[in-house]
Amino acid sequence: MTSKGGPQEPQGVRVQVEDSAEDLAYATEYAKLFKLRREATELQKIYDGKKQLLEELQRQSDMLRSKIDDAVQLRASLDSLLKDEDPNTSAQKAQELFEEQRARGEREIQSLKEEKARAIETKQKLQRQKQEMSVYADMLQGVCRLAKFEDVDQLAWYIEDQLHLTEKLVEKEKQVQEETDQQRKELSKVQEKQKLLRQTMNGQLYQLHTEIEEIRSQAEVWEMKWGHIQDTAAKKTLELCQIKMITLNLFETLGGVVEEKGININDTEKQLDQIVTRMKDMEDILKMHKDLYHGQDSSKGKAEHDPTY
């Protein structure tokens, strides 16, 4: 009932049915009824064919009965011939011919009986199916009235259209499911790669953590050494400052002048040079005084011992 271009919407529909999920399920259920109706139509055709076959078998059965009657008449004629021929030979030939005809007739009768039995069984089965399908036919008529369709054919058009749409949706859902499965596989692969990468990174992080601990230990050692160096440098700096202050005080004590009129206050080396020079001068002066003092003492002693002096 579908056209070459695909299912078309029936022309005689009075009310357009909404394509909601409930209507689609409703249409799908009645699509099954429509299929059953088509099957019932096909079964009706089969039933009609079997009925014709049964009538043909009945006709053949009548013909077979006619043949049997002919065989009986033939036997009667043979019996009359037996009177004129040799009794033994004629009787034997007649008996063989009769047995052959009878066996053939019985086989045909048995075959027709079996065929008739199968035809009767098929007829009864088709009648039962027809009776069962009549319920669905009534239901389809009721659906037509409820859905405001003019007849069952228009309902069939609509159901086929909805069924075609359902098949498309099922195909689309199947495609989406396949894509979902493919994406799920891809996600599984990515997760596996992430797991391996995480394990590799954890190993590297553990190695880096070990190296960091070693570096921290070395840093603590160097920090202790640096602290010792700083303490030593501080002591040295303090001693140097003390030396500078002592040198400056000694320089000023010895009459040295600093800043604008003399040596720079931070030039300790020059101050030391000046101190050394002044101390040498003072030693020379002291030596001269000592020599002069010793000379005076010597002259005084000579004068006491030598009156003429």
XYZ file of C-alpha atoms in Angstrom:
309
model
C 0.000 0.000 0.000
C 3.057 2.245 -0.154
C 3.963 4.237 -3.241
C 7.304 4.187 -5.014
C 8.384 7.464 -3.404
C 7.842 6.133 0.126
C 4.854 6.292 2.449
C 2.514 9.212 1.786
C 0.051 10.729 4.194
C -3.593 9.688 3.507
C -5.674 12.239 1.656
C -8.947 11.604 3.484
C -7.763 12.234 7.033
C -10.083 14.663 8.746
C -8.050 15.321 11.894
C -4.240 15.467 11.993
C -2.906 13.252 14.770
C -0.020 14.786 16.781
C 3.378 13.112 16.394
C 4.011 12.804 20.103
C 5.696 9.853 21.754
C 2.328 8.559 22.977
C 0.810 8.815 19.491
C 3.825 7.079 18.018
C 3.477 4.197 20.437
C -0.261 4.126 19.707
C 0.392 4.043 15.963
C 3.039 1.349 16.358
C 0.618 -0.900 18.206
C -1.978 -0.512 15.515
C 0.643 -1.034 12.854
C 0.840 -4.551 14.181
C -2.922 -4.834 13.794
C -2.600 -3.587 10.241
C -0.004 -6.258 9.533
C -2.328 -8.853 10.995
C -5.062 -7.555 8.730
C -2.818 -7.951 5.712
C -1.890 -11.434 6.881
C -5.585 -12.203 7.228
C -6.106 -11.031 3.653
C -3.300 -13.262 2.458
C -4.668 -16.169 4.476
C -8.069 -15.549 2.905
C -6.448 -15.859 -0.511
C -4.767 -19.079 0.585
C -8.081 -20.287 1.934
C -9.772 -19.557 -1.375
C -7.015 -21.427 -3.195
C -7.305 -24.406 -0.869
C -11.056 -24.328 -1.301
C -10.649 -24.504 -5.053
C -8.157 -27.323 -4.576
C -10.653 -29.160 -2.387
C -13.324 -28.740 -5.040
C -10.861 -30.067 -7.615
C -10.112 -33.028 -5.381
C -13.827 -33.638 -5.009
C -14.166 -33.578 -8.782
C -11.252 -35.994 -9.137
C -12.831 -38.228 -6.517
C -16.039 -38.303 -8.531
C -14.027 -39.135 -11.619
C -12.277 -41.913 -9.702
C -15.604 -43.355 -8.627
C -16.652 -43.276 -12.255
C -13.472 -45.143 -13.156
C -14.204 -47.698 -10.469
C -17.649 -48.220 -11.916
C -16.049 -48.638 -15.326
C -13.655 -51.170 -13.843
C -16.567 -53.114 -12.374
C -18.255 -53.130 -15.735
C -14.966 -54.175 -17.309
C -14.725 -57.061 -14.900
C -18.234 -58.115 -15.757
C -17.338 -58.068 -19.445
C -14.190 -60.025 -18.712
C -16.209 -62.609 -16.860
C -18.346 -63.029 -19.948
C -15.217 -63.437 -22.059
C -13.905 -66.098 -19.755
C -16.683 -68.361 -20.821
C -15.373 -68.358 -24.451
C -11.588 -68.651 -23.689
C -9.413 -71.020 -21.757
C -10.606 -70.778 -18.212
C -7.171 -70.885 -16.589
C -5.411 -68.393 -18.926
C -8.333 -66.011 -19.196
C -8.968 -66.053 -15.475
C -5.334 -65.334 -14.717
C -5.148 -62.435 -17.178
C -8.408 -61.027 -15.949
C -7.310 -61.361 -12.359
C -3.979 -59.600 -13.036
C -5.694 -56.793 -14.936
C -8.271 -56.402 -12.233
C -5.669 -56.370 -9.446
C -3.610 -53.811 -11.312
C -6.601 -51.546 -11.891
C -7.758 -51.986 -8.322
C -4.301 -51.227 -6.856
C -4.035 -48.152 -9.035
C -7.480 -47.031 -8.033
C -6.762 -47.624 -4.343
C -3.538 -45.620 -4.568
C -5.345 -42.769 -6.242
C -8.141 -42.970 -3.686
C -5.633 -42.992 -0.801
C -3.745 -40.051 -2.302
C -6.983 -38.137 -2.792
C -8.068 -38.954 0.763
C -4.778 -37.671 2.165
C -4.948 -34.557 0.011
C -8.553 -34.059 1.044
C -7.624 -34.463 4.722
C -4.839 -31.885 4.373
C -7.172 -29.549 2.526
C -9.837 -29.945 5.222
C -7.241 -29.323 7.942
C -5.954 -26.235 6.112
C -9.522 -25.044 5.623
C -10.281 -25.424 9.323
C -7.036 -23.646 10.247
C -7.795 -20.791 7.887
C -11.324 -20.556 9.249
C -9.962 -20.305 12.797
C -7.439 -17.668 11.742
C -10.139 -15.807 9.865
C -12.316 -15.872 12.958
C -9.402 -14.607 15.081
C -8.559 -11.900 12.563
C -12.149 -10.717 12.527
C -11.576 -9.395 16.051
C -8.637 -7.289 14.820
C -10.684 -6.109 11.872
C -13.358 -4.880 14.288
C -10.651 -3.190 16.348
C -9.267 -1.477 13.258
C -12.737 -0.238 12.409
C -12.996 1.121 15.952
C -9.619 2.821 15.605
C -10.799 4.440 12.382
C -13.803 5.883 14.169
C -11.738 7.086 17.144
C -8.976 8.629 14.998
C -11.516 10.231 12.622
C -10.261 8.242 9.617
C -12.768 7.549 6.903
C -11.817 3.910 6.387
C -9.202 1.294 7.227
C -7.154 2.053 4.112
C -6.612 5.635 5.237
C -5.608 4.346 8.671
C -3.215 1.964 6.925
C -1.657 4.867 5.020
C -1.132 6.766 8.248
C 0.205 3.744 10.134
C 2.652 2.934 7.340
C 3.842 6.528 7.396
C 4.329 6.370 11.162
C 5.968 2.976 10.850
C 8.361 4.383 8.258
C 9.165 7.227 10.651
C 9.648 4.719 13.469
C 12.073 2.718 11.344
C 14.034 5.893 10.655
C 14.111 6.706 14.366
C 15.216 3.171 15.195
C 17.941 3.385 12.552
C 19.011 6.765 13.922
C 19.032 5.388 17.456
C 21.098 2.430 16.253
C 23.548 4.801 14.583
C 23.767 6.935 17.736
C 24.304 3.779 19.796
C 27.106 2.678 17.469
C 28.700 6.124 17.692
C 28.317 6.010 21.477
C 29.974 2.592 21.591
C 32.793 3.873 19.379
C 33.244 6.940 21.587
C 33.163 4.695 24.644
C 35.963 2.610 23.117
C 37.933 5.766 22.311
C 37.354 7.014 25.865
C 38.579 3.682 27.224
C 41.738 3.996 25.119
C 42.287 7.588 26.311
C 41.735 6.539 29.926
C 44.238 3.712 29.485
C 46.767 6.164 28.024
C 46.107 8.572 30.902
C 46.615 5.723 33.359
C 49.968 4.815 31.800
C 50.952 8.503 31.657
C 49.929 8.932 35.307
C 52.050 5.941 36.305
C 55.001 7.343 34.351
C 54.531 10.794 35.911
C 54.247 9.251 39.387
C 57.551 7.448 38.801
C 59.186 10.663 37.612
C 57.713 12.601 40.544
C 59.056 10.003 42.966
C 62.492 10.274 41.368
C 62.323 14.081 41.487
C 61.200 13.941 45.112
C 64.227 11.786 45.938
C 66.522 14.209 44.110
C 64.895 17.164 45.882
C 65.464 15.505 49.259
C 69.129 14.984 48.369
C 69.422 18.604 47.214
C 67.679 19.765 50.414
C 70.163 17.789 52.489
C 73.055 19.298 50.544
C 71.477 22.743 50.909
C 71.268 22.298 54.677
C 74.961 21.382 54.750
C 75.844 24.392 52.604
C 73.590 26.563 54.740
C 75.482 25.473 57.832
C 78.770 26.193 56.073
C 77.480 29.548 54.875
C 76.345 30.373 58.382
C 79.809 29.537 59.659
C 81.320 31.635 56.875
C 79.013 34.523 57.726
C 79.879 34.218 61.415
C 83.593 34.152 60.563
C 83.188 37.074 58.168
C 81.291 39.022 60.808
C 84.044 38.394 63.310
C 86.656 39.379 60.778
C 84.696 42.492 59.900
C 84.353 43.376 63.581
C 88.070 42.848 64.146
C 88.828 44.934 61.064
C 86.603 47.721 62.344
C 88.292 47.546 65.722
C 91.699 47.717 64.034
C 90.572 50.714 62.002
C 89.283 52.484 65.118
C 92.470 51.754 67.072
C 94.591 52.864 64.141
C 92.552 56.061 63.762
C 92.763 56.812 67.475
C 96.485 56.159 67.500
C 96.915 58.283 64.362
C 95.042 61.180 65.948
C 96.915 60.703 69.221
C 100.175 61.033 67.377
C 98.971 64.297 65.909
C 97.637 63.050 62.623
C 94.968 65.038 60.821
C 92.104 63.434 58.864
C 89.486 64.499 56.315
C 90.009 67.756 54.407
C 93.288 68.800 55.944
C 94.846 65.403 56.156
C 94.404 61.747 55.324
C 91.004 60.165 54.547
C 89.388 58.722 57.620
C 88.923 55.337 55.866
C 92.495 55.161 54.479
C 93.892 52.940 57.217
C 97.055 52.007 55.312
C 98.223 55.616 55.017
C 97.323 56.162 58.634
C 99.493 53.166 59.560
C 102.307 54.487 57.384
C 102.101 57.857 59.132
C 102.011 56.147 62.525
C 105.100 54.094 61.656
C 106.868 57.219 60.398
C 105.962 59.218 63.502
C 106.962 56.347 65.768
C 110.348 56.136 64.023
C 110.730 59.879 64.453
C 109.809 59.553 68.088
C 112.316 56.712 68.483
C 114.989 58.854 66.880
C 114.146 61.772 69.154
C 114.104 59.478 72.166
C 117.450 58.036 71.147
C 118.887 61.526 70.783
C 117.621 62.472 74.208
C 119.053 59.323 75.677
C 122.404 59.948 74.030
C 122.397 63.542 75.216
C 121.459 62.479 78.705
C 124.187 59.878 78.847
C 126.714 62.459 77.584
C 125.817 64.906 80.309
C 126.118 62.213 82.960
C 129.581 61.291 81.731
C 130.820 64.911 81.847
C 129.501 65.409 85.350
C 131.317 62.306 86.589
C 134.618 63.381 85.144
C 134.315 66.764 86.751
C 133.807 65.276 90.165
C 136.913 63.078 89.896
C 139.138 65.637 88.163
C 139.129 69.020 89.837
C 140.975 70.585 86.987
C 138.247 69.722 84.678
